[in-house]
Coordinates of C-alpha atoms in Angstrom, one line a residue:
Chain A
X1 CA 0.0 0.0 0.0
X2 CA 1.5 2.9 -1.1
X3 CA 0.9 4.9 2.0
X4 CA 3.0 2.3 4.2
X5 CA 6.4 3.6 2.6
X6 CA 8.2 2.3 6.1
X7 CA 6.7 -0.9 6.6
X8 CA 8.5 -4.0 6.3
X9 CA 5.5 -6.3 7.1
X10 CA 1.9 -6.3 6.3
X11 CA 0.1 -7.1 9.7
X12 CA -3.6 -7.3 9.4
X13 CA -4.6 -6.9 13.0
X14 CA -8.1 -5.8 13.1
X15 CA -9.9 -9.4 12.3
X16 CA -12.7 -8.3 14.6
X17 CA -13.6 -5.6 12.0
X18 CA -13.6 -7.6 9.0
X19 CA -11.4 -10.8 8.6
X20 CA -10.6 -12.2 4.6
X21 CA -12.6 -15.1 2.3
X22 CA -10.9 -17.9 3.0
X23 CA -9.8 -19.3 -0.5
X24 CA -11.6 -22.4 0.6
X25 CA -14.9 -20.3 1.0
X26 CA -14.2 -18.0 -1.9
X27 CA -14.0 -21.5 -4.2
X28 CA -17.6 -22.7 -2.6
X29 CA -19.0 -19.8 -3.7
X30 CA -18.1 -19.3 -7.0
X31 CA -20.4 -21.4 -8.6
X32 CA -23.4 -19.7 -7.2
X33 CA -22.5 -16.9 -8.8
X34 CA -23.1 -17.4 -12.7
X35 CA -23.6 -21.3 -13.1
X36 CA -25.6 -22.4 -10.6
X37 CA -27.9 -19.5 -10.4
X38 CA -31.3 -20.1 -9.4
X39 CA -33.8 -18.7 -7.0
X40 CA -34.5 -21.5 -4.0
X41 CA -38.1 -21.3 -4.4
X42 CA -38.4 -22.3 -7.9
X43 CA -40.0 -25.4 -8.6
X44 CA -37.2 -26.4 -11.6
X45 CA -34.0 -28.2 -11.4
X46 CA -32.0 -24.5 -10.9
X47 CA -34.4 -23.8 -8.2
X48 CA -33.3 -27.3 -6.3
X49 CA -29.9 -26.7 -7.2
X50 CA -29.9 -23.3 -5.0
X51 CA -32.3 -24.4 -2.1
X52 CA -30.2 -27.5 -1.7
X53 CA -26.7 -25.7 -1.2
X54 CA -28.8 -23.3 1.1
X55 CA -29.9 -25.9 3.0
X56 CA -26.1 -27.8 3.2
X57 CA -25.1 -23.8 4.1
X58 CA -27.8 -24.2 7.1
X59 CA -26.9 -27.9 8.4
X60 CA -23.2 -26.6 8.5
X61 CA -24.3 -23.2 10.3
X62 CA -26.5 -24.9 12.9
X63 CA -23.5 -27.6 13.4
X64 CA -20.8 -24.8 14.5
X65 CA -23.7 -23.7 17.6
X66 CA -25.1 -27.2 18.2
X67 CA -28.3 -26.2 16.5
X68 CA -31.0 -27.9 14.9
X69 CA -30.7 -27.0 11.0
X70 CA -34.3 -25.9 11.0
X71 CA -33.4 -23.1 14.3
X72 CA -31.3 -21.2 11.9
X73 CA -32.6 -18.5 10.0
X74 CA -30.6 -16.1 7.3
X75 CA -30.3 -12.9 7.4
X76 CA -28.3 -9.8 6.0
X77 CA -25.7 -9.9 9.2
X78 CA -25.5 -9.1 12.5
X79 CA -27.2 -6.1 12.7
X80 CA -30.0 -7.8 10.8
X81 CA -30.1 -10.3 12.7
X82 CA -30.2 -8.3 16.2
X83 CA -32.7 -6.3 15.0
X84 CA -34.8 -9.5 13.9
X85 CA -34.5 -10.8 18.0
X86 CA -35.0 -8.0 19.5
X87 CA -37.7 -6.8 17.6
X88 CA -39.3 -9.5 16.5
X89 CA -39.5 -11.4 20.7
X90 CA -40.8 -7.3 21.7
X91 CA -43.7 -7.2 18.8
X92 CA -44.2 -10.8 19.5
X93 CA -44.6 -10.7 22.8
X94 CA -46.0 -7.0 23.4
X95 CA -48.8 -8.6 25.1
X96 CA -47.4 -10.0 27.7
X97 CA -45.3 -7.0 28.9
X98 CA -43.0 -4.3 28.2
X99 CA -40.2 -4.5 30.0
X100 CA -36.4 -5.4 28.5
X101 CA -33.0 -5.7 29.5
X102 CA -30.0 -5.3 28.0
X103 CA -26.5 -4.5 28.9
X104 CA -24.5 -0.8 29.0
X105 CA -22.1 -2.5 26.9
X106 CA -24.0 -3.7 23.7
X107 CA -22.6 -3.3 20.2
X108 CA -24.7 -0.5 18.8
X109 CA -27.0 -2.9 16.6
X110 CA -28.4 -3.9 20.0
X111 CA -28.1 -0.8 21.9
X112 CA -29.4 1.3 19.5
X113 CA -32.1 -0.9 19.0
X114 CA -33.0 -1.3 21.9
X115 CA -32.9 2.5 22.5
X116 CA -35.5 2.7 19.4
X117 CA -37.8 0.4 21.4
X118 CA -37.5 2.5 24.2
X119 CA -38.7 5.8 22.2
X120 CA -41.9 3.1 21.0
X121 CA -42.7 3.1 24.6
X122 CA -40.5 -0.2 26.2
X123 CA -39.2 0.3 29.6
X124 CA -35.7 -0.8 28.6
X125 CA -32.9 -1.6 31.7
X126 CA -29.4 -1.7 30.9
X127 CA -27.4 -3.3 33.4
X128 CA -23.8 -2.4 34.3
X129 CA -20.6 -4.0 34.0
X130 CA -17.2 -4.4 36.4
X131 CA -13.9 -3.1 35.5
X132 CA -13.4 -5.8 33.3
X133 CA -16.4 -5.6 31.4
X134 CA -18.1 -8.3 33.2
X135 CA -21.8 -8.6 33.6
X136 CA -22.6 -9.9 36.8
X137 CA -25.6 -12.6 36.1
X138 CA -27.2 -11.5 39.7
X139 CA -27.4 -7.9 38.3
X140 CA -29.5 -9.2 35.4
X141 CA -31.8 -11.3 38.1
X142 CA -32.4 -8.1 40.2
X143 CA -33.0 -6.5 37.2
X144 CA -36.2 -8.6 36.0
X145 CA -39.6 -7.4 36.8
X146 CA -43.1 -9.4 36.4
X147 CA -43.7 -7.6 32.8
X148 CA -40.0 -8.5 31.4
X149 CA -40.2 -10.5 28.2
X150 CA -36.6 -10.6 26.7
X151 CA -33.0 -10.2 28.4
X152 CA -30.0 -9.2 26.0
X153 CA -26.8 -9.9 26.6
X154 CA -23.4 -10.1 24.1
X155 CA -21.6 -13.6 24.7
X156 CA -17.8 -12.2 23.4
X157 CA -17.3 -8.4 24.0
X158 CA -16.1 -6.7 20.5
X159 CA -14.1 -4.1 21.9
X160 CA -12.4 -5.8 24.7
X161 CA -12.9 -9.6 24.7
X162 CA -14.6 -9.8 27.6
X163 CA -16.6 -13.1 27.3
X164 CA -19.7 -12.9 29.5
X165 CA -21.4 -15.6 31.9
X166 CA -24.4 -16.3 29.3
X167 CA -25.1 -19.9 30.3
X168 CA -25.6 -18.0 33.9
X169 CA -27.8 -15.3 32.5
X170 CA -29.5 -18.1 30.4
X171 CA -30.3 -20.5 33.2
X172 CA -32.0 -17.2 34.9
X173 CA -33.7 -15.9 32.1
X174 CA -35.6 -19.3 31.8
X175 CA -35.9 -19.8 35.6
X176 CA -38.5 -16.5 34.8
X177 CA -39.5 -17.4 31.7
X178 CA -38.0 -14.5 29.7
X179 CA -36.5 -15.3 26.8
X180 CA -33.0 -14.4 26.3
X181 CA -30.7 -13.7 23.5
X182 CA -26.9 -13.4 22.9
X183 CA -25.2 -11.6 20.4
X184 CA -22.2 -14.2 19.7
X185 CA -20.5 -12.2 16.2
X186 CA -17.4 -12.1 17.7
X187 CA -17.3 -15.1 19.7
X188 CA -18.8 -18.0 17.3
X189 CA -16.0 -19.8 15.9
X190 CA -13.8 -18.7 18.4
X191 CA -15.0 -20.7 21.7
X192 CA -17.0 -23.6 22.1
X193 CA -21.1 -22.7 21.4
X194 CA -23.8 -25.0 22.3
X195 CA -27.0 -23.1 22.2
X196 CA -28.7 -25.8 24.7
X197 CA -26.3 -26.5 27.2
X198 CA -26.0 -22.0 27.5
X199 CA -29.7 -21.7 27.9
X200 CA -30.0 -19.4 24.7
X201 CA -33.3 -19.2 22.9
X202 CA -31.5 -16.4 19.9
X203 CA -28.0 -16.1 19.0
X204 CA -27.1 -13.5 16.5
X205 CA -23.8 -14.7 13.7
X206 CA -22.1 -12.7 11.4
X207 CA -19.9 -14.5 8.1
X208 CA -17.4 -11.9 7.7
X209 CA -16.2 -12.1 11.0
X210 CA -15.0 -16.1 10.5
X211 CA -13.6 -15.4 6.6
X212 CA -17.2 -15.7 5.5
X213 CA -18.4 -13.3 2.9
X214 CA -19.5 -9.7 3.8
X215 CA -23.6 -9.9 3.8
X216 CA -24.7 -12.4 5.2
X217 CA -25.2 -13.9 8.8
X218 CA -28.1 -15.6 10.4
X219 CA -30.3 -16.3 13.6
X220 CA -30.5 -19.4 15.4
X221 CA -34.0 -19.1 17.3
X222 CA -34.9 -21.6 19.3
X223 CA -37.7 -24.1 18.9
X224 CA -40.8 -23.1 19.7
X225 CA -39.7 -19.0 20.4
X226 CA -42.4 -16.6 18.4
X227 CA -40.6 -13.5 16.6
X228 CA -42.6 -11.0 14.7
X229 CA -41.1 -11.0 11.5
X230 CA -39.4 -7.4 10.1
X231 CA -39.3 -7.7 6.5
X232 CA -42.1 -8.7 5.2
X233 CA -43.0 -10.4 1.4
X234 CA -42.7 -13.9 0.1
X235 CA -42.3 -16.9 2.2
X236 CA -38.5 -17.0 2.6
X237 CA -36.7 -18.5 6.1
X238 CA -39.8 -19.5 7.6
X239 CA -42.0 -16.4 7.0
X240 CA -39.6 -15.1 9.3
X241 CA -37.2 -13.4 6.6
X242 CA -38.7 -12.3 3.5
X243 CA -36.3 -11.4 0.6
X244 CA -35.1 -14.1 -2.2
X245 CA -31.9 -15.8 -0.2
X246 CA -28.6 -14.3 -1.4
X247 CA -27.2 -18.0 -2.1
X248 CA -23.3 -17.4 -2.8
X249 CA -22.9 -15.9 0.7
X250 CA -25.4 -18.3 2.3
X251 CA -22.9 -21.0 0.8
X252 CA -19.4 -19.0 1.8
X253 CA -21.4 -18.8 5.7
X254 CA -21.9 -22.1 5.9
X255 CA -18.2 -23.3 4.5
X256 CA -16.5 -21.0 6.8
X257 CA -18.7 -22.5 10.0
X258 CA -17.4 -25.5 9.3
X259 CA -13.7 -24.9 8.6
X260 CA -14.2 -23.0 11.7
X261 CA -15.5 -25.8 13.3
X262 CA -13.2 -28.2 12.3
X263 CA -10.2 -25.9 13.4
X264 CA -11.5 -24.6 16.5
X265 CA -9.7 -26.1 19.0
X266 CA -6.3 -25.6 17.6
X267 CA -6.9 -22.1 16.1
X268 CA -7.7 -20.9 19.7
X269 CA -4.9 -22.5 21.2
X270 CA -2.6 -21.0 18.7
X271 CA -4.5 -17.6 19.0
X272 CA -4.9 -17.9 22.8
X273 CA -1.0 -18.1 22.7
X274 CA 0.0 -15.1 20.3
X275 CA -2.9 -12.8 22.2
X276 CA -1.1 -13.6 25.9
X277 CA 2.6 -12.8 24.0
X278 CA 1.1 -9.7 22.6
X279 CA 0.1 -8.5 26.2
X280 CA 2.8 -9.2 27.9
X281 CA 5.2 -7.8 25.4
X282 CA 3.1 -4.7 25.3
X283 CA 2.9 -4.4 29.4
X284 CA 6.4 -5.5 29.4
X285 CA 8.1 -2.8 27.1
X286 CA 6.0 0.2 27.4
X287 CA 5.3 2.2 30.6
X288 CA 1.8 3.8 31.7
X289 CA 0.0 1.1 29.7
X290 CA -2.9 -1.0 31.6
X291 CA -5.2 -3.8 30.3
X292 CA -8.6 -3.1 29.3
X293 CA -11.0 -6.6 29.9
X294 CA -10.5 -9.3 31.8
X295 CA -7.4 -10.9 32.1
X296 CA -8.8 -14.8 31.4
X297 CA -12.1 -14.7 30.8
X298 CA -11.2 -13.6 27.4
X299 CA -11.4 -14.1 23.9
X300 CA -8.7 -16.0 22.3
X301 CA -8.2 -13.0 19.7
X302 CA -8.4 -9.7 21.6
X303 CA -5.7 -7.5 23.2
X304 CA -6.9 -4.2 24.2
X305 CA -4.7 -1.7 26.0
X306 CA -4.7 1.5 27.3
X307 CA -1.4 4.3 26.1
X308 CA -1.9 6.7 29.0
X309 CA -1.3 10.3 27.6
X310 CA -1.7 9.7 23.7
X311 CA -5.1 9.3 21.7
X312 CA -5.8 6.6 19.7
X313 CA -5.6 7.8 16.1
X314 CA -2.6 9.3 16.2
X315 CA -1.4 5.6 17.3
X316 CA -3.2 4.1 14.6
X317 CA -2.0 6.6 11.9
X318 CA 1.9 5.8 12.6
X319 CA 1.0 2.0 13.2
X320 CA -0.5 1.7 9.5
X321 CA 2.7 3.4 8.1
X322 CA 4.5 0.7 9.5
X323 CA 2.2 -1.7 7.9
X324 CA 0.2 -2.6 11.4
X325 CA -3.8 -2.5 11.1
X326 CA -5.7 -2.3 14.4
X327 CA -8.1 -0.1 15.9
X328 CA -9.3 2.0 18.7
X329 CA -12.3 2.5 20.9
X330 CA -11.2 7.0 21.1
X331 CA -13.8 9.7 20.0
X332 CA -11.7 10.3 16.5
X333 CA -12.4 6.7 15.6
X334 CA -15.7 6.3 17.0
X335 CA -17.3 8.7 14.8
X336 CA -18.3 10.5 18.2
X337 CA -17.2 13.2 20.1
X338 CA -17.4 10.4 23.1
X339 CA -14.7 7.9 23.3
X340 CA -15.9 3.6 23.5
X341 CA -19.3 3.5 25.7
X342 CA -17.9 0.1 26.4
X343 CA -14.8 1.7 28.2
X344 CA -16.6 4.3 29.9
X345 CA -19.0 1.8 31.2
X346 CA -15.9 0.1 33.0
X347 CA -14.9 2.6 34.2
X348 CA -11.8 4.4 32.5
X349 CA -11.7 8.1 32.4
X350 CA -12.2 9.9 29.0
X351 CA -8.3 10.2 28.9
X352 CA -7.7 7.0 29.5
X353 CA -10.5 5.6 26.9
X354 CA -9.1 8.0 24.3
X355 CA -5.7 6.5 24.7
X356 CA -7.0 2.6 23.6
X357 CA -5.7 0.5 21.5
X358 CA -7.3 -3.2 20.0
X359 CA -5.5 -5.9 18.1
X360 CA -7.8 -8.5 16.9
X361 CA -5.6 -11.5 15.9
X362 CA -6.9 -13.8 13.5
X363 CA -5.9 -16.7 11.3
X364 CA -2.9 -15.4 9.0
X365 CA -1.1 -13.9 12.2
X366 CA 2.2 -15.3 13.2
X367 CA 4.8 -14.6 16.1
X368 CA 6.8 -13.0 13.9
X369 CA 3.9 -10.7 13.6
X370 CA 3.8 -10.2 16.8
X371 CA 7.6 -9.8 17.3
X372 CA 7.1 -7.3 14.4
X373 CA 4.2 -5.0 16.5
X374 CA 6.6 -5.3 19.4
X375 CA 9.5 -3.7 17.5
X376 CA 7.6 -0.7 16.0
X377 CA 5.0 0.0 18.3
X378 CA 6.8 2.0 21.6
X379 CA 9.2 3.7 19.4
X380 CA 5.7 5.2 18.0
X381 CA 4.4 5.8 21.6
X382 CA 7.8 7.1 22.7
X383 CA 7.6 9.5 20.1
X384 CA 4.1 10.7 20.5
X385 CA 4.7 11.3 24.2
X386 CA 7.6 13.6 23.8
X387 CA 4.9 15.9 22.0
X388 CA 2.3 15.0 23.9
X389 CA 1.7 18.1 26.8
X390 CA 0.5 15.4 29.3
X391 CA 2.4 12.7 31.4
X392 CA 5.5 12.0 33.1
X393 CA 7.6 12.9 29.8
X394 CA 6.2 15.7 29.1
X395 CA 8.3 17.3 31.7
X396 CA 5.7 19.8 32.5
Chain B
X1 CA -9.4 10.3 5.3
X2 CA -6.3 12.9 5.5
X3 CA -4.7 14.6 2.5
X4 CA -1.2 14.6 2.1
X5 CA 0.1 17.7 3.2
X6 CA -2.4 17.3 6.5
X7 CA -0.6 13.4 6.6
X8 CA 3.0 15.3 6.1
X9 CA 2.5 17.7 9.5
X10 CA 1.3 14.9 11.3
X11 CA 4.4 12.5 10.6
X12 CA 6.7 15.4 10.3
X13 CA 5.5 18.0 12.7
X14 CA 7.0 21.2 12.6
X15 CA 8.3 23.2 15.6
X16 CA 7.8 20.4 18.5
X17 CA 8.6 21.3 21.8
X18 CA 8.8 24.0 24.1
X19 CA 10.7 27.6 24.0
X20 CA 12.9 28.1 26.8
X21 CA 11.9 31.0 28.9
X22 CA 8.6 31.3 27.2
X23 CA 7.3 34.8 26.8
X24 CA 3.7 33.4 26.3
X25 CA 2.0 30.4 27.3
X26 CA -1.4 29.3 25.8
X27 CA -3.3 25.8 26.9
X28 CA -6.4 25.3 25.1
X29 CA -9.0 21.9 25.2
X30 CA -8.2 19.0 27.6
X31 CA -7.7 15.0 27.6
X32 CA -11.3 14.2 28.4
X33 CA -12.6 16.0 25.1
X34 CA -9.5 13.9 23.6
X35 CA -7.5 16.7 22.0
X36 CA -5.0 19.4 24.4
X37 CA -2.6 21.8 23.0
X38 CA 0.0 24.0 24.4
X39 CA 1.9 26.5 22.7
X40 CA 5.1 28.5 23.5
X41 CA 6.0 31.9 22.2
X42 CA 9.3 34.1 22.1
X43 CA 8.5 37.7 21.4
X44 CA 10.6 39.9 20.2
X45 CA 10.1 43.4 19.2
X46 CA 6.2 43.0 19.0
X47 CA 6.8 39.6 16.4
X48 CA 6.9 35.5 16.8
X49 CA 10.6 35.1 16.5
X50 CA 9.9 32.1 17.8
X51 CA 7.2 29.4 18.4
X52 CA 6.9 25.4 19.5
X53 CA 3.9 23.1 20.1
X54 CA 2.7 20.0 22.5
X55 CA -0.5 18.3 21.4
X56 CA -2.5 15.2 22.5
X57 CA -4.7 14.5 20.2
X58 CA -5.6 12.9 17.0
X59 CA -4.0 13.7 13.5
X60 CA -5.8 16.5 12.7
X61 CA -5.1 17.8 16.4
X62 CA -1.2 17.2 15.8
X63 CA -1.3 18.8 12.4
X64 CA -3.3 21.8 12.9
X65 CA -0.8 23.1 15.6
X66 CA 2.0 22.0 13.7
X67 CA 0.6 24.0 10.4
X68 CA -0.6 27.0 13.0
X69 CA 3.3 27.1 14.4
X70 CA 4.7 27.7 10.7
X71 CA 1.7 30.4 10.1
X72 CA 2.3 32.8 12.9
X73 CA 6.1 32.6 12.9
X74 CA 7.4 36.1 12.4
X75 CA 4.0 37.5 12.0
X76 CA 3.5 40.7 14.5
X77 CA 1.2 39.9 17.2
X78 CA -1.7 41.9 15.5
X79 CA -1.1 39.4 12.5
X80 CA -1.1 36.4 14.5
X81 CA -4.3 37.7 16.4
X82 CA -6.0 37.4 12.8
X83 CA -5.2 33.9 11.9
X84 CA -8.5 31.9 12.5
X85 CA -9.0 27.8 13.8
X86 CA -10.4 28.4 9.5
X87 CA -7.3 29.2 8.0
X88 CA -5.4 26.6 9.3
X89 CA -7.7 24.1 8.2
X90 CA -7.0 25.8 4.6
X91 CA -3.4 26.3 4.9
X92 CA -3.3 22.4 5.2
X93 CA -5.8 22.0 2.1
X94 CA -8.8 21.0 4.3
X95 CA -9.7 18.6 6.9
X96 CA -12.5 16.1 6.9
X97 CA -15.4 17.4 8.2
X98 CA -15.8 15.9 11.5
X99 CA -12.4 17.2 12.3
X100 CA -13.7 20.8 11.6
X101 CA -15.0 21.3 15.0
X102 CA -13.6 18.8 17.4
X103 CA -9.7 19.1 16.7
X104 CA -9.2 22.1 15.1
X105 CA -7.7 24.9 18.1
X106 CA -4.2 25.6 17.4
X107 CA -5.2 29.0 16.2
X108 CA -7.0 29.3 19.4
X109 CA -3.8 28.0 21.4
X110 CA -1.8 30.7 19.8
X111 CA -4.4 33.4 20.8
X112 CA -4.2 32.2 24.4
X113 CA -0.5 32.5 24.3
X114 CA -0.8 36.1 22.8
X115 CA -3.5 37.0 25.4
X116 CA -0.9 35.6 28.2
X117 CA 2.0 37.6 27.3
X118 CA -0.1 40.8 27.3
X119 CA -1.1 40.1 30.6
X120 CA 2.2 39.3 31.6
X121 CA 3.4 42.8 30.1
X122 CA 0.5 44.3 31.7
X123 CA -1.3 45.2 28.5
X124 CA -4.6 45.8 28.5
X125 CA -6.8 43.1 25.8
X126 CA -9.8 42.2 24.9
X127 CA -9.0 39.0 23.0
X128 CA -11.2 36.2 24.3
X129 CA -10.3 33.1 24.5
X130 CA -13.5 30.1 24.7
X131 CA -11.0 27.0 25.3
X132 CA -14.5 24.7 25.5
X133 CA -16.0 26.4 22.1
X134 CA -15.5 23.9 19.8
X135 CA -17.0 21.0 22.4
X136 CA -20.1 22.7 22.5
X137 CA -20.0 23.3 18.7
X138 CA -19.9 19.9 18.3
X139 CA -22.4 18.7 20.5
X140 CA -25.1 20.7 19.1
X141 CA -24.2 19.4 15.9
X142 CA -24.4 16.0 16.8
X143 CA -27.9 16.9 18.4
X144 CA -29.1 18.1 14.6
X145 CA -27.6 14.6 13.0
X146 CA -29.6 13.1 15.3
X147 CA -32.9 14.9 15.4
X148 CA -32.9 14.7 11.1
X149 CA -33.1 10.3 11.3

């Protein structure tokens, strides 16, 4: 990239933004394209053709979660497919109360919706989290009222990794009989799922976040759970998801969830392994830097610091000349004035939240990459800090 | 996102540092809104002879008070008075537009600088210095995204 005029490595660090097609996928789909083109409900031979590889696409999706192939609907992506749950239990279930919980630290397809719902007239609660961006299950107990009908809460925490107690939350939300859904984008394919043993009746997936194509993702809802559909037209996914199925992605989605199945144990082994060498290098070599999530209960794929006294972007800017991609939860990056909700809701100061930094490993990462982020990155924050007016070397 | 020559300030940042015995100090914006700078002026003779810069903040933060610093260098103090948080963000060939507001004070930081050596000198002024302007700029124009969905 002609803007990297420094860099001596390309390290793609940002895999919980987007993450590659996997050649393997990128071949699966292909002949879906042009070939074998036909619209699933079609009663001809192009029409089985299609509705068959959606419904291999489906077996392999509802395999990765431990799923029932007929549990998992298709959608556009996550956000589709959060806005499907949530909306679709609230209509759904309108009559039997008005009342939903959520947590402060949602990704803003949940928040947001559930801050639309709230405008519609639902009492909405949104619980808090610790220092590490934990969500304490008894918080989300407390929280439920006689007229609750849905809890929310994310299984994997984008920003920081945090991976929440939702077999916990689950087991509580049934003990009520409130139905409970997880958003699991950034944890599915990287821990262990089994919708049944967590006590989840939704789970939200997203394909490009497991070298899936962009565009497609899907929602496992449970036996037996009513949503209220929110596109409406022919009789696509059950009634549930009107809209002629986009077939090449469908079948990327589903080769991807079972490459990631296949490779899951390993992958997070390996992953687990480079993420704990990243930390410790990063603690190790550069002062005034502290760990944002929890130290264990973490995914395999997520570091996420704080640099006391710089901001993010500028970190990011001189990290991408040096060939580095990663990201930052600051008000430059978040399209806000605010820095990360997420780290404000644990608890860092403004400053200190402005300051983050995240590196999402993923599968093309190596310890030379990481040797490589160690070598150029506190040269970059030494730098910064000498301009920076705040801090120990600012001298002021 | 940047142009070049905004991308060429930020990695090569002109004027970095502090003068020694200041004859003006101006701090403007703070580390919770994410972007602080502080600038440094010699004065001799009624002119910049000399200027340097901190900043925490983003890119556009960083190269705004770099671009500001070569500006106002040499300029009388009258001069410096008129450059604008506006012509800095020209000087530099513009700045995306959510940058306009939020990290765009180095012209500001100068002006508090100016305003401190007059007060030091005991000069009477009325320049006026709103270090949180730009904050509240931006919230209200967040509040009018928001009320147009």
């Amino acid at each position: 990239m002609s803007s990297q005029p420094n860099a001596r490595r390309q390290v793609y660090l940002d895999h919980s933004a987007t993450t590659p097609v996997r050649p393997e996928v990128l071949a699966a789909m292909l002949p879906y394209f042009a070939g074998k083109f036909g619209n699933a409900s079609s009663v001809h031979s192009w029409g089985y053709e299609a509705r068959e590889a959606i419904n291999d696409a489906r077996e392999k999706v509802a395999s990765l979660i431990e799923a029932a192939p007929n549990e998992i609907l298709f959608t556009s992506g996550g956000t589709e497919s959060d806005n499907l749950a949530i909306r679709g239990v609230a209509r759904a279930r309108k009559s039997k109360g008005n009342h939903l919980i959520t947590s402060q630290i949602e990704h803003h397809a949940v928040l947001h919706t559930f801050e639309a719902l709230q405008k519609e007239g639902f009492d909405v609660t949104f619980v808090p989290c610790d220092k590490y961006g934990l969500i304490d299950p008894d918080g989300v107990r407390k929280a439920i009222r006689k007229d609750t009908i849905l809890i929310s809460v994310m299984h994997g925490q984008n920003e920081v990794g945090t991976i929440e107690p939702v077999k916990e939350i689950g087991a509580i939300a049934r003990e009520h009989g409130v139905l409970f859904h997880t958003d699991a984008v950034q944890s599915v394919g990287k821990v262990p799922i089994n919708v049944n043993d967590m006590n989840i009746d939704l789970l939200t997936l997203s394909s490009h976040k497991i070298y899936g194509p962009k565009g497609v993702g899907a929602l496992y809802v449970k036996r037996g759970v009513r949503l209220t559909p929110q596109l409406t037209g022919g009789a696509h996914e059950r009634r549930m998801r009107a809209g002629t199925e986009n077939v090449p992605g469908i079948v990327g989605f589903g080769e991807a969830c079972r490459l990631a199945k296949a490779e899951l144990p390993e992958e997070s082994r390996r992953l687990t392994k480079l993420r704990d060498k990243l930390i410790e290098g990063i603690l190790r070599q550069i002062p005034d830097v502290i760990l944002n999530g929890h130290p264990v209960l973490r995914l395999p794929h997520n570091v996420n610091v704080s640099i006391k006294y710089l901001e993010g972007e500028s970190i990011l800017l001189n990290l991408d000349r040096m060939g580095v991609a990663a990201s930052s939860g600051s008000a430059c990056t978040s399209g806000s004035l605010e820095p990360s909700h997420v780290l404000l809701a644990m608890g860092l100061t403004h400053e200190t939240a402005h300051g983050s930094l995240r590196f999402a490993l993923g599968m093309s990462n190596t310890e030379e990459d990481i040797d490589y982020v160690l070598e150029v990155l506190p040269p970059i924050v030494e730098k910064l800090r000498a301009m920076s007016p705040i801090g120990p070397g600012s001298g002021l | 996102m940047y142009n070049d020559k905004v991308m060429d300030h930020f990695f090569n940042p002109r004027n970095v540092g502090e003068v020694e015995n200041p004859d003006g100090v101006g701090q403007v914006g703070n580390p919770i809104c994410g972007d602080m700078m502080r600038i440094t002026l010699k004065i001799k003779d009624n002119r910049i002879e000399d200027i340097k810069f901190r900043t925490f903040g983003c890119g556009a933060a960083i190269a705004t008070s770099s671009m500001v610093t070569e500006l106002v260098k040499g300029l009388t103090l009258e001069e410096a008075l008129e450059v604008s948080n506006k012509h800095v963000a020209e000087a530099l060939g513009g700045l995306p537009p959510q940058k306009l507001h939020c990290s765009n004070l180095a012209a500001d930081a100068v002006r508090a600088a100016i305003k401190d050596y007059y007060e030091k000198q005991g000069i009477g002024t009325d320049i006026e210095i709103d270090e949180d302007h730009h904050h509240d700029r931006g919230h209200e124009e967040e509040e009018n995204i928001a009320h147009n969905e």
